[in-house]
C-alpha positions as a Python dict, from the first residue, in 0.01 Angstrom:
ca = {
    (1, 'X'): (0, 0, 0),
    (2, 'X'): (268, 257, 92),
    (3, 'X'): (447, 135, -215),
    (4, 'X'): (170, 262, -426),
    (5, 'X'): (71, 579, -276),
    (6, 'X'): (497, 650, -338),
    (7, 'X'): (437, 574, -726),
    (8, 'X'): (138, 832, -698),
    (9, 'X'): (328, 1081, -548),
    (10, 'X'): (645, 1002, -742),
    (11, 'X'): (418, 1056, -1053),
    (12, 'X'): (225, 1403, -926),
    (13, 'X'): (563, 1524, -871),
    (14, 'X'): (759, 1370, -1207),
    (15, 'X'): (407, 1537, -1420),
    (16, 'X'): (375, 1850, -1325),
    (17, 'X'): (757, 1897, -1275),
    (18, 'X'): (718, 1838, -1680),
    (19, 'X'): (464, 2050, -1734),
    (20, 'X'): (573, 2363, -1581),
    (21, 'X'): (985, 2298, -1675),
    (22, 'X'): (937, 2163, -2043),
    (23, 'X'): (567, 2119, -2203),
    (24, 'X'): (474, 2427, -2057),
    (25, 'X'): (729, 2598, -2294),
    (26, 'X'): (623, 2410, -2598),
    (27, 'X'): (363, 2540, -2842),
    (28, 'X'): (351, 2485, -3168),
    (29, 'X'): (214, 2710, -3458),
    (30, 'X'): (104, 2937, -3173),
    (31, 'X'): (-191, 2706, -3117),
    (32, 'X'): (-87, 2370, -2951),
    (33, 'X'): (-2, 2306, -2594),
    (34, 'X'): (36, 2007, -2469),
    (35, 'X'): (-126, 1960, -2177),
    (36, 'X'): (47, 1614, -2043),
    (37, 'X'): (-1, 1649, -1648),
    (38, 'X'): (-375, 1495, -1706),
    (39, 'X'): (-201, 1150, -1697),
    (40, 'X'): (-213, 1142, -1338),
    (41, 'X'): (-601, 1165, -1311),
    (42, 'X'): (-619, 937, -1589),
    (43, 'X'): (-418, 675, -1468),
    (44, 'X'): (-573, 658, -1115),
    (45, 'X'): (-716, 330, -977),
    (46, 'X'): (-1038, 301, -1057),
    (47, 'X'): (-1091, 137, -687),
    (48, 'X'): (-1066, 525, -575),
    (49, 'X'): (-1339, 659, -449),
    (50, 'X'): (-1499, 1010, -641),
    (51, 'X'): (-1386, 1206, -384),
    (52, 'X'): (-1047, 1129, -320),
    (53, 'X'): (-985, 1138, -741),
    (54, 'X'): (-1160, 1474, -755),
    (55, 'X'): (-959, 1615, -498),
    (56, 'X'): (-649, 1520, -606),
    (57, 'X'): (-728, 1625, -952),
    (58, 'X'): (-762, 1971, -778),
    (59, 'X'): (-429, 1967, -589),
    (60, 'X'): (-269, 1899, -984),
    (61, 'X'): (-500, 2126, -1114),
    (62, 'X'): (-399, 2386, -831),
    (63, 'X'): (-27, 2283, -829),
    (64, 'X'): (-10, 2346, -1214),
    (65, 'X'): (-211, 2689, -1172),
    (66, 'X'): (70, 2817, -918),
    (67, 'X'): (335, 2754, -1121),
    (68, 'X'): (176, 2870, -1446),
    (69, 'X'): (24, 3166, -1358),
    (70, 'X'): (-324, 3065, -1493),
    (71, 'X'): (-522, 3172, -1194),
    (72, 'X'): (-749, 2819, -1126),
    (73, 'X'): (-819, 2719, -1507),
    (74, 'X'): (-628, 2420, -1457),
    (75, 'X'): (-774, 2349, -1130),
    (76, 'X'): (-1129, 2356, -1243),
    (77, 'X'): (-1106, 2172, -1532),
    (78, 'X'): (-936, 1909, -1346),
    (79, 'X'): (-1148, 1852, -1105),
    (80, 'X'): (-1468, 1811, -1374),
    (81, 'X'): (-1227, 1557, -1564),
    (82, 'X'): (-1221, 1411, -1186),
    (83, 'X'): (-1568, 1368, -1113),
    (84, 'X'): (-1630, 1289, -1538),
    (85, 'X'): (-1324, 1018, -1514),
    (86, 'X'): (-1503, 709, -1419),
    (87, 'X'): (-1850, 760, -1645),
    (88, 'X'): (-1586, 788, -1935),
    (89, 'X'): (-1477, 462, -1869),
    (90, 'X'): (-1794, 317, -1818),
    (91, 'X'): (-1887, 431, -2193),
    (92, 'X'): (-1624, 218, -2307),
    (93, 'X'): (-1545, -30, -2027),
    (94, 'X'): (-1879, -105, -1852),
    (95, 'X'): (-1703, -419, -1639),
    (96, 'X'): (-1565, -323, -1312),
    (97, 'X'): (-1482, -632, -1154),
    (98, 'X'): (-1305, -775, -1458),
    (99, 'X'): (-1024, -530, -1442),
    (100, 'X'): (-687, -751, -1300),
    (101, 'X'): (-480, -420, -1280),
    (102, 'X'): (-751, -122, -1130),
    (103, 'X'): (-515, 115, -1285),
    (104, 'X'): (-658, 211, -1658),
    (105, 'X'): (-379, 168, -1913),
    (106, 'X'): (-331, -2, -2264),
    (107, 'X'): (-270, -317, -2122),
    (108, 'X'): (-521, -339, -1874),
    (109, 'X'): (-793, -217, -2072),
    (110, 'X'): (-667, -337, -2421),
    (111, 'X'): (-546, -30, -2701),
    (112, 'X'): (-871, -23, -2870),
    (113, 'X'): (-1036, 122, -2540),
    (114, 'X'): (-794, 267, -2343),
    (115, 'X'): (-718, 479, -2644),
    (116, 'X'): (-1088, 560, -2671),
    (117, 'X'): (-1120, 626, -2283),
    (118, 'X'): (-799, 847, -2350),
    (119, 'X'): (-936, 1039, -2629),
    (120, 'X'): (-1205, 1100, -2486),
    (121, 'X'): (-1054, 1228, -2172),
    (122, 'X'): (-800, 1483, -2323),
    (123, 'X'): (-1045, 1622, -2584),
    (124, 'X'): (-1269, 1710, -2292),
    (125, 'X'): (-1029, 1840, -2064),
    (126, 'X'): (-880, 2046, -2333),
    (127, 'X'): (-1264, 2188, -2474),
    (128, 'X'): (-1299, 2251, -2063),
    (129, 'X'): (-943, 2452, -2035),
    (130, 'X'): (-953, 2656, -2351),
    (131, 'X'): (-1327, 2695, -2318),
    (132, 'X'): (-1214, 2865, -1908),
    (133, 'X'): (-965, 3070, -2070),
    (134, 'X'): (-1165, 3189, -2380),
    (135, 'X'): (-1473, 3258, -2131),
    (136, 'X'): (-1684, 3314, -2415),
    (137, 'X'): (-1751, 3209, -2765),
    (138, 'X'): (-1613, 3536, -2974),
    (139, 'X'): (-1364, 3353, -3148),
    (140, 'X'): (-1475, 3050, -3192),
    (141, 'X'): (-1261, 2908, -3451),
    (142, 'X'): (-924, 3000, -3268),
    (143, 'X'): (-1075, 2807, -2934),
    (144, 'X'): (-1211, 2501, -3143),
    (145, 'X'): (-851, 2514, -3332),
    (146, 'X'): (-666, 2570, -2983),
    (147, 'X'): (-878, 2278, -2860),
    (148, 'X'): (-816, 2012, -3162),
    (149, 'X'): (-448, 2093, -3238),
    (150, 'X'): (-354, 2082, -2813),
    (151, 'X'): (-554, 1735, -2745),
    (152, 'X'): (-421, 1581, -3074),
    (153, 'X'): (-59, 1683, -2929),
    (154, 'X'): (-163, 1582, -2598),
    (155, 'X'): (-325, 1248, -2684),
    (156, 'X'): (-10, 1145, -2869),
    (157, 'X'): (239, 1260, -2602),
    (158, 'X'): (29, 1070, -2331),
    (159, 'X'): (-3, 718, -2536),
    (160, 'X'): (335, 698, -2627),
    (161, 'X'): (442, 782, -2241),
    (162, 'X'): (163, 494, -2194),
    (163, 'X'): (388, 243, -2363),
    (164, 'X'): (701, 303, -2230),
    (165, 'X'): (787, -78, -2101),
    (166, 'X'): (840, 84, -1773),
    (167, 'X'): (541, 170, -1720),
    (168, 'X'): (402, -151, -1803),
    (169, 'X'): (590, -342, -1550),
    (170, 'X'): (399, -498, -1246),
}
């Protein structure tokens, strides 16, 4: 148990370490960011209860907002991908107790969902972020380009961190 809760915090720390140091600083054509960090909330056990998941999606959300400078966006989107996490996977996963691993991953899940469950996650988290910053629809196009080009960028980055044989290891 205490070995687990150390990979959790190991992996808050190693994300958002990344985030504000390196992906932070990356955007491309002036329109893609990725947004990696989200990992953590999507890779929680599923055998975590809502409120435990939604408030450590705020503390990321939170940590990320301090050391960005982007006064709670992160932490509020986070903690609706936290409480919309588990429905997600239910859309494309409806069997609980057939999990072996309860931590959602290509492997556990098989590619064809997880990457589903994964899509699905990062386009909504990055509609929620952009949609927090914009706070309102009068440019539409940029936000829905903003949104695409960043959860395209972030969906990649994310699967092929997701395959890394390390992180596959038991």
């Amino acid at each position: 148990m205490a070995k687990e809760i150390l990979k959790y915090i190991l992996w808050f720390a190693a994300l958002v370490a990344a985030q504000v140091i390196v992906f932070n600083n990356l955007c491309l054509f002036n329109i893609a960011i990725p947004l990696v960090f989200i990992y953590f909330i999507i890779k929680l056990p599923v055998t975590l209860g809502v409120n435990w998941v939604m408030t450590l999606s705020f503390l990321l959300g939170l940590t990320v907002d301090i050391f960005s400078n982007t006064q709670g966006m992160n932490a509020l989107a986070c903690t609706i991908l936290g409480a919309l996490r588990m429905p997600i996977l239910h859309l494309y996963y409806p069997r609980d107790d057939e999990l072996s691993n309860p931590s959602p991953s290509s492997r556990t899940l098989g590619p064809a969902v997880f990457m589903k469950y994964l899509a699905t996650c990062v386009l909504l988290y990055c509609g929620l972020f952009f949609l927090i910053e914009s706070f309102a629809f009068f440019n539409i196009g940029l936000m829905l380009a903003r949104t695409g080009a960043s959860a395209l960028l972030t969906f990649v980055i994310i699967l092929a961190v997701d395959t890394i044989p390390g992180s596959r290891r038991r």
